[in-house]
């Protein structure tokens, strides 16, 4: 490239060297020699094209010049342009392979890599350079183009090796729901995750899956029939770096078995009653007014084993209640409910009875006619007590007075 230059010629003993711009020495010398031996000439200004100078030997004592001048040439070789490079980045610690492309002209250019823009010690003399493993976030290297003659580009091109931080795995939140009452019917669950601000959550079906189920939303909703594990990763859209995957469990909870053991109740006429159902270990009983459990429970059990439901208001008609088994730990109810019946039996009409009389002490036989479909029971009092007989007629013990 353009520069000043120094040329040299050697004079024999008793001679010196004069320097001219042409072989015919038509102009004054550029420089007159002052000594014998090696004489040098340095251009007074920068030259940018190949230039020939002429060295003439002169006798120091007489000033006579040699008949022939010696051509001494300063060759200006082309300086290559700066190479082109591309910055490279990776996620997390490790090495990075940088590459540079040398200019097409002059032909035969090569690439040399350096640690900074001025250092002379080289890192590599190939088109690619693999950096050491490093944890620093950014390191700049420099590529220089060189011709086959050793001319280097006037400047070095910076190539940046960027080590981007890998996001921390997100915090995940699982979800659980009781299985559907109908076998094979799916239920909806939503798992969620929280990562760094400005990052996205990517959801995957496994630890190794490459295709994301969702690439932008913090939550993932799925219809499931069985417990399923999903995997969330925190993704930085600027650097393209992604975290390790964290699990989020979408749990479909098993339903308890239906109630198998229950006790009905029966009453005569409007009354209150108590009914029971037995829960298996780890479960309790919820009582409902209908089999579909459309409303709130009439009563919610708190213990396993036998659970009793007692009516607080008298009922006047046979009524069915429904016992569902509930898991104490998670509240899931059995798919089916057990019917438990309080039977209200009608109170029959009083029998038609007539008084009997006799003269003097003795046994008296009383007769009563019951309503159709009923029988007669005899008692010694108007209410309560133990029946004396269950036949239509009743013979008293020996009486001495009207009873």
C-alpha atoms as a printed R data frame, in Angstrom:
    type eleno elety resid chain resno        x       y       z
1   ATOM     1    CA   UNK     A     1    0.000   0.000   0.000
2   ATOM     2    CA   UNK     A     2    0.978   3.678  -0.310
3   ATOM     3    CA   UNK     A     3    3.939   4.514   1.940
4   ATOM     4    CA   UNK     A     4    7.420   6.031   2.070
5   ATOM     5    CA   UNK     A     5   10.232   3.682   1.022
6   ATOM     6    CA   UNK     A     6   13.977   3.328   1.393
7   ATOM     7    CA   UNK     A     7   16.184   1.903  -1.367
8   ATOM     8    CA   UNK     A     8   19.885   0.972  -1.102
9   ATOM     9    CA   UNK     A     9   22.900   0.534  -3.339
10  ATOM    10    CA   UNK     A    10   26.523  -0.312  -2.499
11  ATOM    11    CA   UNK     A    11   29.456   1.723  -3.825
12  ATOM    12    CA   UNK     A    12   32.913   0.244  -4.338
13  ATOM    13    CA   UNK     A    13   35.972   1.632  -2.550
14  ATOM    14    CA   UNK     A    14   36.608   5.301  -3.295
15  ATOM    15    CA   UNK     A    15   33.161   5.753  -4.787
16  ATOM    16    CA   UNK     A    16   29.734   6.811  -3.538
17  ATOM    17    CA   UNK     A    17   26.150   6.656  -4.835
18  ATOM    18    CA   UNK     A    18   24.032   9.417  -6.387
19  ATOM    19    CA   UNK     A    19   20.253   8.818  -6.795
20  ATOM    20    CA   UNK     A    20   18.199   9.927  -9.855
21  ATOM    21    CA   UNK     A    21   14.599   9.676 -11.027
22  ATOM    22    CA   UNK     A    22   15.473   8.405 -14.514
23  ATOM    23    CA   UNK     A    23   18.166   6.335 -16.159
24  ATOM    24    CA   UNK     A    24   19.384   9.191 -18.380
25  ATOM    25    CA   UNK     A    25   19.926  11.415 -15.380
26  ATOM    26    CA   UNK     A    26   18.262  14.334 -17.152
27  ATOM    27    CA   UNK     A    27   17.360  16.047 -13.916
28  ATOM    28    CA   UNK     A    28   19.312  16.913 -10.868
29  ATOM    29    CA   UNK     A    29   20.013  14.018  -8.537
30  ATOM    30    CA   UNK     A    30   17.486  13.278  -5.801
31  ATOM    31    CA   UNK     A    31   20.334  12.747  -3.397
32  ATOM    32    CA   UNK     A    32   24.143  12.957  -3.613
33  ATOM    33    CA   UNK     A    33   26.155  10.284  -1.892
34  ATOM    34    CA   UNK     A    34   28.530  11.261   0.881
35  ATOM    35    CA   UNK     A    35   30.259   8.020   1.709
36  ATOM    36    CA   UNK     A    36   31.547   4.860   0.163
37  ATOM    37    CA   UNK     A    37   29.870   1.476   0.829
38  ATOM    38    CA   UNK     A    38   26.135   1.176   1.348
39  ATOM    39    CA   UNK     A    39   24.138   4.257   0.440
40  ATOM    40    CA   UNK     A    40   20.379   4.517   1.011
41  ATOM    41    CA   UNK     A    41   17.684   6.845  -0.236
42  ATOM    42    CA   UNK     A    42   14.322   7.415   1.473
43  ATOM    43    CA   UNK     A    43   11.463   8.901  -0.544
44  ATOM    44    CA   UNK     A    44   10.509  12.315   0.660
45  ATOM    45    CA   UNK     A    45    6.782  11.664   0.278
46  ATOM    46    CA   UNK     A    46    4.348   8.787   0.246
47  ATOM    47    CA   UNK     A    47    4.265   6.856  -3.022
48  ATOM    48    CA   UNK     A    48    1.230   4.836  -4.052
49  ATOM    49    CA   UNK     A    49    2.438   3.207  -7.283
50  ATOM    50    CA   UNK     A    50    5.438   1.078  -8.130
51  ATOM    51    CA   UNK     A    51    8.370   3.473  -8.709
52  ATOM    52    CA   UNK     A    52   11.926   2.966 -10.058
53  ATOM    53    CA   UNK     A    53   14.903   4.953  -8.790
54  ATOM    54    CA   UNK     A    54   18.374   4.952 -10.430
55  ATOM    55    CA   UNK     A    55   21.629   4.521  -8.576
56  ATOM    56    CA   UNK     A    56   24.828   5.938 -10.222
57  ATOM    57    CA   UNK     A    57   28.304   5.313  -8.833
58  ATOM    58    CA   UNK     A    58   30.437   8.489  -8.525
59  ATOM    59    CA   UNK     A    59   34.160   8.762  -7.862
60  ATOM    60    CA   UNK     A    60   34.520  10.776  -4.695
61  ATOM    61    CA   UNK     A    61   37.778  12.489  -5.734
62  ATOM    62    CA   UNK     A    62   36.968  13.407  -9.337
63  ATOM    63    CA   UNK     A    63   33.135  13.409  -9.406
64  ATOM    64    CA   UNK     A    64   33.053  11.206 -12.505
65  ATOM    65    CA   UNK     A    65   29.837   9.134 -12.875
66  ATOM    66    CA   UNK     A    66   29.495   5.566 -14.049
67  ATOM    67    CA   UNK     A    67   28.269   5.218 -17.629
68  ATOM    68    CA   UNK     A    68   25.346   2.997 -16.642
69  ATOM    69    CA   UNK     A    69   22.762   3.586 -13.897
70  ATOM    70    CA   UNK     A    70   21.354   0.774 -11.759
71  ATOM    71    CA   UNK     A    71   17.542   0.489 -11.519
72  ATOM    72    CA   UNK     A    72   16.277   0.055  -7.949
73  ATOM    73    CA   UNK     A    73   12.502  -0.457  -7.761
74  ATOM    74    CA   UNK     A    74   10.028   0.193  -4.981
75  ATOM    75    CA   UNK     A    75    7.044  -2.148  -5.593
76  ATOM    76    CA   UNK     A    76    3.712  -1.000  -4.120
77  ATOM    77    CA   UNK     A    77    1.664  -4.148  -3.507
78  ATOM    78    CA   UNK     A    78   -2.145  -3.909  -3.268
79  ATOM    79    CA   UNK     A    79   -3.521  -3.852   0.263
80  ATOM    80    CA   UNK     A    80   -6.597  -6.082   0.666
81  ATOM    81    CA   UNK     A    81   -9.888  -4.744   1.974
82  ATOM    82    CA   UNK     A    82  -11.036  -5.686   5.452
83  ATOM    83    CA   UNK     A    83  -12.520  -9.176   5.700
84  ATOM    84    CA   UNK     A    84  -16.237  -9.672   6.335
85  ATOM    85    CA   UNK     A    85  -17.366 -11.492   9.476
86  ATOM    86    CA   UNK     A    86  -20.590 -12.480  11.192
87  ATOM    87    CA   UNK     A    87  -21.143 -12.262  14.927
88  ATOM    88    CA   UNK     A    88  -22.038 -15.562  16.556
89  ATOM    89    CA   UNK     A    89  -23.881 -16.315  19.779
90  ATOM    90    CA   UNK     A    90  -24.518 -19.324  21.966
91  ATOM    91    CA   UNK     A    91  -26.579 -20.030  25.048
92  ATOM    92    CA   UNK     A    92  -24.594 -20.767  28.173
93  ATOM    93    CA   UNK     A    93  -20.901 -21.457  28.684
94  ATOM    94    CA   UNK     A    94  -18.925 -22.971  25.823
95  ATOM    95    CA   UNK     A    95  -16.831 -22.266  22.746
96  ATOM    96    CA   UNK     A    96  -17.969 -20.425  19.619
97  ATOM    97    CA   UNK     A    97  -16.764 -20.951  16.067
98  ATOM    98    CA   UNK     A    98  -16.173 -17.632  14.307
99  ATOM    99    CA   UNK     A    99  -15.634 -17.325  10.559
100 ATOM   100    CA   UNK     A   100  -14.345 -14.602   8.259
101 ATOM   101    CA   UNK     A   101  -14.330 -14.202   4.487
102 ATOM   102    CA   UNK     A   102  -11.262 -12.678   2.801
103 ATOM   103    CA   UNK     A   103  -11.755 -10.158  -0.022
104 ATOM   104    CA   UNK     A   104  -11.659 -11.611  -3.541
105 ATOM   105    CA   UNK     A   105   -8.884  -9.273  -4.736
106 ATOM   106    CA   UNK     A   106   -6.032  -9.528  -4.865
107 ATOM   107    CA   UNK     A   107   -6.292 -13.287  -5.230
108 ATOM   108    CA   UNK     A   108   -4.878 -15.612  -2.625
109 ATOM   109    CA   UNK     A   109   -5.829 -13.599   0.454
110 ATOM   110    CA   UNK     A   110   -5.892 -15.388   3.802
111 ATOM   111    CA   UNK     A   111   -7.323 -14.665   7.267
112 ATOM   112    CA   UNK     A   112   -5.423 -14.141  10.501
113 ATOM   113    CA   UNK     A   113   -7.191 -13.895  13.879
114 ATOM   114    CA   UNK     A   114   -6.128 -11.687  16.811
115 ATOM   115    CA   UNK     A   115   -7.316 -11.072  20.381
116 ATOM   116    CA   UNK     A   116   -7.510  -7.304  19.857
117 ATOM   117    CA   UNK     A   117   -7.196  -4.677  17.149
118 ATOM   118    CA   UNK     A   118   -3.474  -3.975  17.582
119 ATOM   119    CA   UNK     A   119   -1.805  -7.034  19.076
120 ATOM   120    CA   UNK     A   120    0.707  -8.826  16.842
121 ATOM   121    CA   UNK     A   121    0.523 -12.364  18.265
122 ATOM   122    CA   UNK     A   122   -1.928 -14.451  16.267
123 ATOM   123    CA   UNK     A   123   -4.665 -16.790  17.471
124 ATOM   124    CA   UNK     A   124   -5.233 -18.578  14.180
125 ATOM   125    CA   UNK     A   125   -4.325 -18.292  10.503
126 ATOM   126    CA   UNK     A   126   -7.407 -20.069   9.137
127 ATOM   127    CA   UNK     A   127  -10.735 -18.684   7.963
128 ATOM   128    CA   UNK     A   128  -12.410 -20.019  11.131
129 ATOM   129    CA   UNK     A   129  -11.473 -19.618  14.763
130 ATOM   130    CA   UNK     A   130  -12.942 -21.570  17.651
131 ATOM   131    CA   UNK     A   131  -12.880 -19.608  20.878
132 ATOM   132    CA   UNK     A   132  -11.919 -21.137  24.224
133 ATOM   133    CA   UNK     A   133  -14.745 -22.270  26.503
134 ATOM   134    CA   UNK     A   134  -15.804 -19.192  28.404
135 ATOM   135    CA   UNK     A   135  -18.503 -17.945  30.723
136 ATOM   136    CA   UNK     A   136  -18.059 -14.270  29.842
137 ATOM   137    CA   UNK     A   137  -21.075 -12.760  28.165
138 ATOM   138    CA   UNK     A   138  -19.300 -11.041  25.274
139 ATOM   139    CA   UNK     A   139  -15.789 -11.334  23.807
140 ATOM   140    CA   UNK     A   140  -14.556  -9.531  20.707
141 ATOM   141    CA   UNK     A   141  -11.982 -11.036  18.354
142 ATOM   142    CA   UNK     A   142  -10.435  -9.479  15.243
143 ATOM   143    CA   UNK     A   143   -9.928 -10.862  11.729
144 ATOM   144    CA   UNK     A   144   -7.292  -9.450   9.351
145 ATOM   145    CA   UNK     A   145   -6.906 -10.188   5.628
146 ATOM   146    CA   UNK     A   146   -3.396 -10.827   4.264
147 ATOM   147    CA   UNK     A   147   -2.134 -11.191   0.713
148 ATOM   148    CA   UNK     A   148    0.273 -13.885  -0.374
149 ATOM   149    CA   UNK     A   149    2.973 -11.197  -0.224
150 ATOM   150    CA   UNK     A   150    2.151 -10.516   3.431
151 ATOM   151    CA   UNK     A   151    0.293  -7.239   2.971
152 ATOM   152    CA   UNK     A   152   -2.352  -6.871   5.638
153 ATOM   153    CA   UNK     A   153   -5.664  -5.035   5.473
154 ATOM   154    CA   UNK     A   154   -5.420  -1.532   6.866
155 ATOM   155    CA   UNK     A   155   -7.825  -2.407   9.669
156 ATOM   156    CA   UNK     A   156   -9.042  -5.538  11.398
157 ATOM   157    CA   UNK     A   157  -12.706  -6.512  11.435
158 ATOM   158    CA   UNK     A   158  -14.256  -7.142  14.843
159 ATOM   159    CA   UNK     A   159  -16.185 -10.390  15.324
160 ATOM   160    CA   UNK     A   160  -18.185 -10.705  18.524
161 ATOM   161    CA   UNK     A   161  -18.588 -14.045  20.308
162 ATOM   162    CA   UNK     A   162  -21.686 -13.641  22.454
163 ATOM   163    CA   UNK     A   163  -22.463 -16.013  25.325
164 ATOM   164    CA   UNK     A   164  -26.081 -15.405  26.289
165 ATOM   165    CA   UNK     A   165  -27.373 -16.409  29.710
166 ATOM   166    CA   UNK     A   166  -29.697 -19.418  29.870
167 ATOM   167    CA   UNK     A   167  -32.947 -18.525  31.655
168 ATOM   168    CA   UNK     A   168  -33.757 -20.161  34.961
169 ATOM   169    CA   UNK     A   169  -36.369 -22.900  34.791
170 ATOM   170    CA   UNK     A   170  -39.841 -21.449  35.439
171 ATOM   171    CA   UNK     A   171  -41.912 -21.958  38.566
172 ATOM   172    CA   UNK     A   172  -44.802 -24.269  37.701
173 ATOM   173    CA   UNK     A   173  -48.250 -24.733  39.198
174 ATOM   174    CA   UNK     A   174  -50.074 -28.038  38.865
175 ATOM   175    CA   UNK     A   175  -53.829 -28.576  38.717
176 ATOM   176    CA   UNK     A   176  -56.127 -31.366  39.845
177 ATOM   177    CA   UNK     A   177  -59.775 -32.194  39.309
178 ATOM   178    CA   UNK     A   178  -62.042 -35.131  40.049
179 ATOM   179    CA   UNK     A   179  -62.652 -37.537  37.184
180 ATOM   180    CA   UNK     A   180  -65.924 -37.292  35.285
181 ATOM   181    CA   UNK     A   181  -68.876 -39.320  36.592
182 ATOM   182    CA   UNK     A   182  -69.239 -40.880  33.129
183 ATOM   183    CA   UNK     A   183  -66.445 -43.316  32.292
184 ATOM   184    CA   UNK     A   184  -64.292 -42.081  29.422
185 ATOM   185    CA   UNK     A   185  -65.555 -38.505  29.577
186 ATOM   186    CA   UNK     A   186  -62.774 -35.908  29.717
187 ATOM   187    CA   UNK     A   187  -62.350 -33.103  32.225
188 ATOM   188    CA   UNK     A   188  -60.616 -29.745  31.733
189 ATOM   189    CA   UNK     A   189  -57.425 -28.915  33.624
190 ATOM   190    CA   UNK     A   190  -55.123 -25.884  33.473
191 ATOM   191    CA   UNK     A   191  -51.461 -25.919  34.474
192 ATOM   192    CA   UNK     A   192  -49.414 -22.722  34.566
193 ATOM   193    CA   UNK     A   193  -45.842 -21.457  34.845
194 ATOM   194    CA   UNK     A   194  -44.102 -18.173  35.646
195 ATOM   195    CA   UNK     A   195  -40.701 -17.270  34.153
196 ATOM   196    CA   UNK     A   196  -38.587 -14.143  33.763
197 ATOM   197    CA   UNK     A   197  -40.247 -10.902  32.689
198 ATOM   198    CA   UNK     A   198  -40.450 -10.443  28.899
199 ATOM   199    CA   UNK     A   199  -39.846 -14.149  28.305
200 ATOM   200    CA   UNK     A   200  -42.338 -16.674  26.956
201 ATOM   201    CA   UNK     A   201  -43.296 -20.069  28.323
202 ATOM   202    CA   UNK     A   202  -42.978 -23.025  25.974
203 ATOM   203    CA   UNK     A   203  -44.993 -26.135  26.869
204 ATOM   204    CA   UNK     A   204  -43.942 -29.665  25.905
205 ATOM   205    CA   UNK     A   205  -45.415 -33.143  26.217
206 ATOM   206    CA   UNK     A   206  -42.136 -34.717  27.377
207 ATOM   207    CA   UNK     A   207  -38.597 -33.908  28.477
208 ATOM   208    CA   UNK     A   208  -37.282 -34.541  24.962
209 ATOM   209    CA   UNK     A   209  -40.103 -33.362  22.680
210 ATOM   210    CA   UNK     A   210  -38.980 -30.751  20.143
211 ATOM   211    CA   UNK     A   211  -42.400 -29.497  19.069
212 ATOM   212    CA   UNK     A   212  -44.015 -27.193  21.617
213 ATOM   213    CA   UNK     A   213  -47.675 -27.632  22.567
214 ATOM   214    CA   UNK     A   214  -47.851 -23.870  23.163
215 ATOM   215    CA   UNK     A   215  -45.129 -21.275  22.674
216 ATOM   216    CA   UNK     A   216  -46.440 -18.072  24.201
217 ATOM   217    CA   UNK     A   217  -48.993 -18.557  26.990
218 ATOM   218    CA   UNK     A   218  -48.120 -18.968  30.656
219 ATOM   219    CA   UNK     A   219  -50.984 -21.440  31.094
220 ATOM   220    CA   UNK     A   220  -51.928 -24.611  29.264
221 ATOM   221    CA   UNK     A   221  -55.479 -25.991  29.291
222 ATOM   222    CA   UNK     A   222  -56.202 -29.570  28.230
223 ATOM   223    CA   UNK     A   223  -59.175 -31.968  28.253
224 ATOM   224    CA   UNK     A   224  -58.018 -35.206  29.853
225 ATOM   225    CA   UNK     A   225  -59.265 -38.565  31.041
226 ATOM   226    CA   UNK     A   226  -56.100 -39.482  32.959
227 ATOM   227    CA   UNK     A   227  -53.342 -37.767  34.918
228 ATOM   228    CA   UNK     A   228  -50.757 -36.223  32.564
229 ATOM   229    CA   UNK     A   229  -47.407 -34.509  33.134
230 ATOM   230    CA   UNK     A   230  -46.495 -31.457  31.083
231 ATOM   231    CA   UNK     A   231  -43.166 -29.642  30.869
232 ATOM   232    CA   UNK     A   232  -42.614 -25.868  30.864
233 ATOM   233    CA   UNK     A   233  -39.477 -24.008  29.730
234 ATOM   234    CA   UNK     A   234  -38.683 -20.298  29.949
235 ATOM   235    CA   UNK     A   235  -37.814 -18.930  26.480
236 ATOM   236    CA   UNK     A   236  -36.015 -15.646  25.775
237 ATOM   237    CA   UNK     A   237  -37.268 -14.422  22.360
238 ATOM   238    CA   UNK     A   238  -34.380 -11.963  22.001
239 ATOM   239    CA   UNK     A   239  -31.494 -14.400  22.462
240 ATOM   240    CA   UNK     A   240  -33.326 -17.598  21.559
241 ATOM   241    CA   UNK     A   241  -32.061 -19.220  24.760
242 ATOM   242    CA   UNK     A   242  -34.350 -21.591  26.622
243 ATOM   243    CA   UNK     A   243  -34.230 -22.962  30.146
244 ATOM   244    CA   UNK     A   244  -34.367 -26.526  31.334
245 ATOM   245    CA   UNK     A   245  -37.886 -27.924  31.634
246 ATOM   246    CA   UNK     A   246  -39.940 -27.958  34.833
247 ATOM   247    CA   UNK     A   247  -42.815 -30.378  35.380
248 ATOM   248    CA   UNK     A   248  -46.441 -29.405  35.894
249 ATOM   249    CA   UNK     A   249  -48.895 -32.157  36.820
250 ATOM   250    CA   UNK     A   250  -52.447 -32.194  35.470
251 ATOM   251    CA   UNK     A   251  -53.968 -34.738  37.858
252 ATOM   252    CA   UNK     A   252  -57.278 -36.478  37.234
253 ATOM   253    CA   UNK     A   253  -58.355 -37.725  40.665
254 ATOM   254    CA   UNK     A   254  -59.959 -41.152  40.939
255 ATOM   255    CA   UNK     A   255  -63.551 -41.314  42.201
256 ATOM   256    CA   UNK     A   256  -64.426 -43.442  45.227
257 ATOM   257    CA   UNK     A   257  -66.635 -46.478  44.809
258 ATOM   258    CA   UNK     A   258  -70.382 -45.962  45.313
259 ATOM   259    CA   UNK     A   259  -72.008 -46.623  48.680
260 ATOM   260    CA   UNK     A   260  -72.991 -50.278  49.102
261 ATOM   261    CA   UNK     A   261  -74.270 -50.410  52.688
262 ATOM   262    CA   UNK     A   262  -77.171 -48.240  53.854
263 ATOM   263    CA   UNK     A   263  -80.155 -48.511  56.203
264 ATOM   264    CA   UNK     A   264  -83.662 -47.299  55.352
265 ATOM   265    CA   UNK     A   265  -86.180 -46.045  57.907
266 ATOM   266    CA   UNK     A   266  -89.966 -46.405  58.263
267 ATOM   267    CA   UNK     A   267  -92.432 -44.253  60.181
268 ATOM   268    CA   UNK     A   268  -96.189 -44.230  60.788
269 ATOM   269    CA   UNK     A   269  -97.537 -40.883  59.708
270 ATOM   270    CA   UNK     A   270  -95.653 -37.592  59.460
271 ATOM   271    CA   UNK     A   271  -92.456 -37.777  61.470
272 ATOM   272    CA   UNK     A   272  -88.705 -37.222  61.523
273 ATOM   273    CA   UNK     A   273  -86.329 -40.126  60.890
274 ATOM   274    CA   UNK     A   274  -82.670 -41.128  60.809
275 ATOM   275    CA   UNK     A   275  -81.030 -43.042  57.974
276 ATOM   276    CA   UNK     A   276  -77.464 -44.356  57.689
277 ATOM   277    CA   UNK     A   277  -74.862 -45.184  55.051
278 ATOM   278    CA   UNK     A   278  -71.420 -46.680  55.556
279 ATOM   279    CA   UNK     A   279  -68.272 -45.127  54.009
280 ATOM   280    CA   UNK     A   280  -65.159 -47.158  53.268
281 ATOM   281    CA   UNK     A   281  -61.733 -46.264  54.710
282 ATOM   282    CA   UNK     A   282  -60.585 -42.751  53.801
283 ATOM   283    CA   UNK     A   283  -64.064 -41.714  52.679
284 ATOM   284    CA   UNK     A   284  -67.161 -40.185  54.206
285 ATOM   285    CA   UNK     A   285  -70.809 -39.663  53.166
286 ATOM   286    CA   UNK     A   286  -72.559 -36.697  51.590
287 ATOM   287    CA   UNK     A   287  -76.369 -36.716  51.624
288 ATOM   288    CA   UNK     A   288  -78.411 -35.266  48.744
289 ATOM   289    CA   UNK     A   289  -82.055 -34.716  47.890
290 ATOM   290    CA   UNK     A   290  -81.720 -36.135  44.339
291 ATOM   291    CA   UNK     A   291  -79.612 -38.687  42.515
292 ATOM   292    CA   UNK     A   292  -78.007 -36.108  40.218
293 ATOM   293    CA   UNK     A   293  -76.805 -34.063  43.210
294 ATOM   294    CA   UNK     A   294  -77.929 -30.849  41.541
295 ATOM   295    CA   UNK     A   295  -77.979 -28.828  44.742
296 ATOM   296    CA   UNK     A   296  -75.831 -28.431  47.785
297 ATOM   297    CA   UNK     A   297  -75.607 -31.481  50.032
298 ATOM   298    CA   UNK     A   298  -78.167 -31.820  52.804
299 ATOM   299    CA   UNK     A   299  -75.330 -32.973  55.017
300 ATOM   300    CA   UNK     A   300  -71.580 -33.412  54.531
301 ATOM   301    CA   UNK     A   301  -69.854 -36.137  56.496
302 ATOM   302    CA   UNK     A   302  -66.647 -35.547  58.404
303 ATOM   303    CA   UNK     A   303  -65.741 -39.110  59.366
304 ATOM   304    CA   UNK     A   304  -65.327 -42.486  57.758
305 ATOM   305    CA   UNK     A   305  -67.490 -45.505  58.652
306 ATOM   306    CA   UNK     A   306  -71.208 -45.226  59.458
307 ATOM   307    CA   UNK     A   307  -72.681 -41.798  58.734
308 ATOM   308    CA   UNK     A   308  -76.171 -40.846  59.916
309 ATOM   309    CA   UNK     A   309  -78.494 -38.275  58.426
310 ATOM   310    CA   UNK     A   310  -81.324 -37.152  60.725
311 ATOM   311    CA   UNK     A   311  -84.283 -35.185  59.441
312 ATOM   312    CA   UNK     A   312  -84.995 -32.097  61.493
313 ATOM   313    CA   UNK     A   313  -88.430 -31.455  59.973
314 ATOM   314    CA   UNK     A   314  -91.168 -34.094  59.892
315 ATOM   315    CA   UNK     A   315  -92.093 -35.479  56.463
316 ATOM   316    CA   UNK     A   316  -95.528 -36.777  55.589
317 ATOM   317    CA   UNK     A   317  -94.741 -38.830  52.481
318 ATOM   318    CA   UNK     A   318  -92.229 -41.518  51.646
319 ATOM   319    CA   UNK     A   319  -89.023 -39.758  50.563
320 ATOM   320    CA   UNK     A   320  -85.815 -41.001  48.975
321 ATOM   321    CA   UNK     A   321  -82.468 -39.537  49.967
322 ATOM   322    CA   UNK     A   322  -79.181 -40.186  48.173
323 ATOM   323    CA   UNK     A   323  -75.882 -41.106  49.797
324 ATOM   324    CA   UNK     A   324  -72.668 -40.402  47.843
325 ATOM   325    CA   UNK     A   325  -69.263 -41.472  49.033
326 ATOM   326    CA   UNK     A   326  -66.744 -38.588  49.268
327 ATOM   327    CA   UNK     A   327  -62.937 -38.822  49.529
328 ATOM   328    CA   UNK     A   328  -61.933 -36.988  52.709
329 ATOM   329    CA   UNK     A   329  -58.590 -35.842  51.243
330 ATOM   330    CA   UNK     A   330  -59.741 -34.302  47.977
331 ATOM   331    CA   UNK     A   331  -63.542 -34.091  48.053
332 ATOM   332    CA   UNK     A   332  -64.197 -36.301  45.005
333 ATOM   333    CA   UNK     A   333  -67.641 -37.910  44.985
334 ATOM   334    CA   UNK     A   334  -68.587 -41.378  43.801
335 ATOM   335    CA   UNK     A   335  -70.057 -41.541  40.311
336 ATOM   336    CA   UNK     A   336  -73.295 -43.129  41.541
337 ATOM   337    CA   UNK     A   337  -75.400 -42.360  44.615
338 ATOM   338    CA   UNK     A   338  -77.123 -44.893  46.852
339 ATOM   339    CA   UNK     A   339  -80.883 -44.507  47.383
340 ATOM   340    CA   UNK     A   340  -81.867 -44.566  51.064
341 ATOM   341    CA   UNK     A   341  -85.651 -44.415  51.732
342 ATOM   342    CA   UNK     A   342  -87.676 -43.043  54.614
343 ATOM   343    CA   UNK     A   343  -91.040 -44.834  54.312
344 ATOM   344    CA   UNK     A   344  -94.048 -42.957  55.758
345 ATOM   345    CA   UNK     A   345  -96.831 -45.498  56.413
346 ATOM   346    CA   UNK     A   346 -100.434 -44.265  56.634
347 ATOM   347    CA   UNK     A   347 -102.070 -44.364  60.109
348 ATOM   348    CA   UNK     A   348 -105.221 -46.577  59.851
349 ATOM   349    CA   UNK     A   349 -108.645 -45.477  61.058
350 ATOM   350    CA   UNK     A   350 -109.601 -46.492  64.609
351 ATOM   351    CA   UNK     A   351 -111.573 -49.787  64.813
352 ATOM   352    CA   UNK     A   352 -115.264 -49.744  65.696
353 ATOM   353    CA   UNK     A   353 -115.748 -51.212  69.182
354 ATOM   354    CA   UNK     A   354 -118.793 -51.681  71.404
355 ATOM   355    CA   UNK     A   355 -119.055 -51.841  75.137
356 ATOM   356    CA   UNK     A   356 -120.019 -55.077  76.913
357 ATOM   357    CA   UNK     A   357 -121.751 -55.568  80.258
358 ATOM   358    CA   UNK     A   358 -122.448 -58.358  82.769
359 ATOM   359    CA   UNK     A   359 -124.042 -58.807  86.113
360 ATOM   360    CA   UNK     A   360 -121.628 -59.257  88.938
361 ATOM   361    CA   UNK     A   361 -117.991 -59.898  88.849
362 ATOM   362    CA   UNK     A   362 -116.435 -62.048  86.145
363 ATOM   363    CA   UNK     A   363 -114.930 -62.097  82.674
364 ATOM   364    CA   UNK     A   364 -116.149 -59.648  80.046
365 ATOM   365    CA   UNK     A   365 -115.605 -60.229  76.305
366 ATOM   366    CA   UNK     A   366 -115.088 -57.133  74.207
367 ATOM   367    CA   UNK     A   367 -115.359 -57.037  70.379
368 ATOM   368    CA   UNK     A   368 -113.887 -54.498  67.896
369 ATOM   369    CA   UNK     A   369 -114.273 -54.338  64.117
370 ATOM   370    CA   UNK     A   370 -111.064 -53.096  62.347
371 ATOM   371    CA   UNK     A   371 -110.934 -51.078  59.133
372 ATOM   372    CA   UNK     A   372 -110.370 -53.084  56.001
373 ATOM   373    CA   UNK     A   373 -106.830 -54.413  55.704
374 ATOM   374    CA   UNK     A   374 -106.016 -53.774  59.368
375 ATOM   375    CA   UNK     A   375 -105.998 -55.764  62.559
376 ATOM   376    CA   UNK     A   376 -106.931 -54.970  66.159
377 ATOM   377    CA   UNK     A   377 -104.627 -54.615  69.122
378 ATOM   378    CA   UNK     A   378 -106.016 -54.220  72.685
379 ATOM   379    CA   UNK     A   379 -104.421 -52.005  75.331
380 ATOM   380    CA   UNK     A   380 -105.125 -51.168  78.970
381 ATOM   381    CA   UNK     A   381 -104.565 -47.398  78.383
382 ATOM   382    CA   UNK     A   382 -105.507 -44.794  75.770
383 ATOM   383    CA   UNK     A   383 -101.855 -44.281  74.804
384 ATOM   384    CA   UNK     A   384  -98.709 -46.307  75.104
385 ATOM   385    CA   UNK     A   385  -98.250 -49.524  76.914
386 ATOM   386    CA   UNK     A   386  -98.032 -53.146  75.789
387 ATOM   387    CA   UNK     A   387 -100.789 -54.755  73.797
388 ATOM   388    CA   UNK     A   388 -103.026 -57.179  75.683
389 ATOM   389    CA   UNK     A   389 -104.175 -59.075  72.606
390 ATOM   390    CA   UNK     A   390 -104.113 -58.836  68.797
391 ATOM   391    CA   UNK     A   391 -107.474 -60.457  68.000
392 ATOM   392    CA   UNK     A   392 -110.825 -58.919  67.134
393 ATOM   393    CA   UNK     A   393 -112.222 -59.984  70.549
394 ATOM   394    CA   UNK     A   394 -110.672 -59.672  73.937
395 ATOM   395    CA   UNK     A   395 -111.725 -61.494  77.102
396 ATOM   396    CA   UNK     A   396 -110.809 -59.565  80.207
397 ATOM   397    CA   UNK     A   397 -109.551 -61.009  83.402
398 ATOM   398    CA   UNK     A   398 -112.157 -61.328  86.174
399 ATOM   399    CA   UNK     A   399 -113.508 -57.871  86.824
400 ATOM   400    CA   UNK     A   400 -115.254 -56.632  89.954
401 ATOM   401    CA   UNK     A   401 -115.876 -53.136  88.661
402 ATOM   402    CA   UNK     A   402 -116.484 -51.340  85.396
403 ATOM   403    CA   UNK     A   403 -113.196 -50.956  83.513
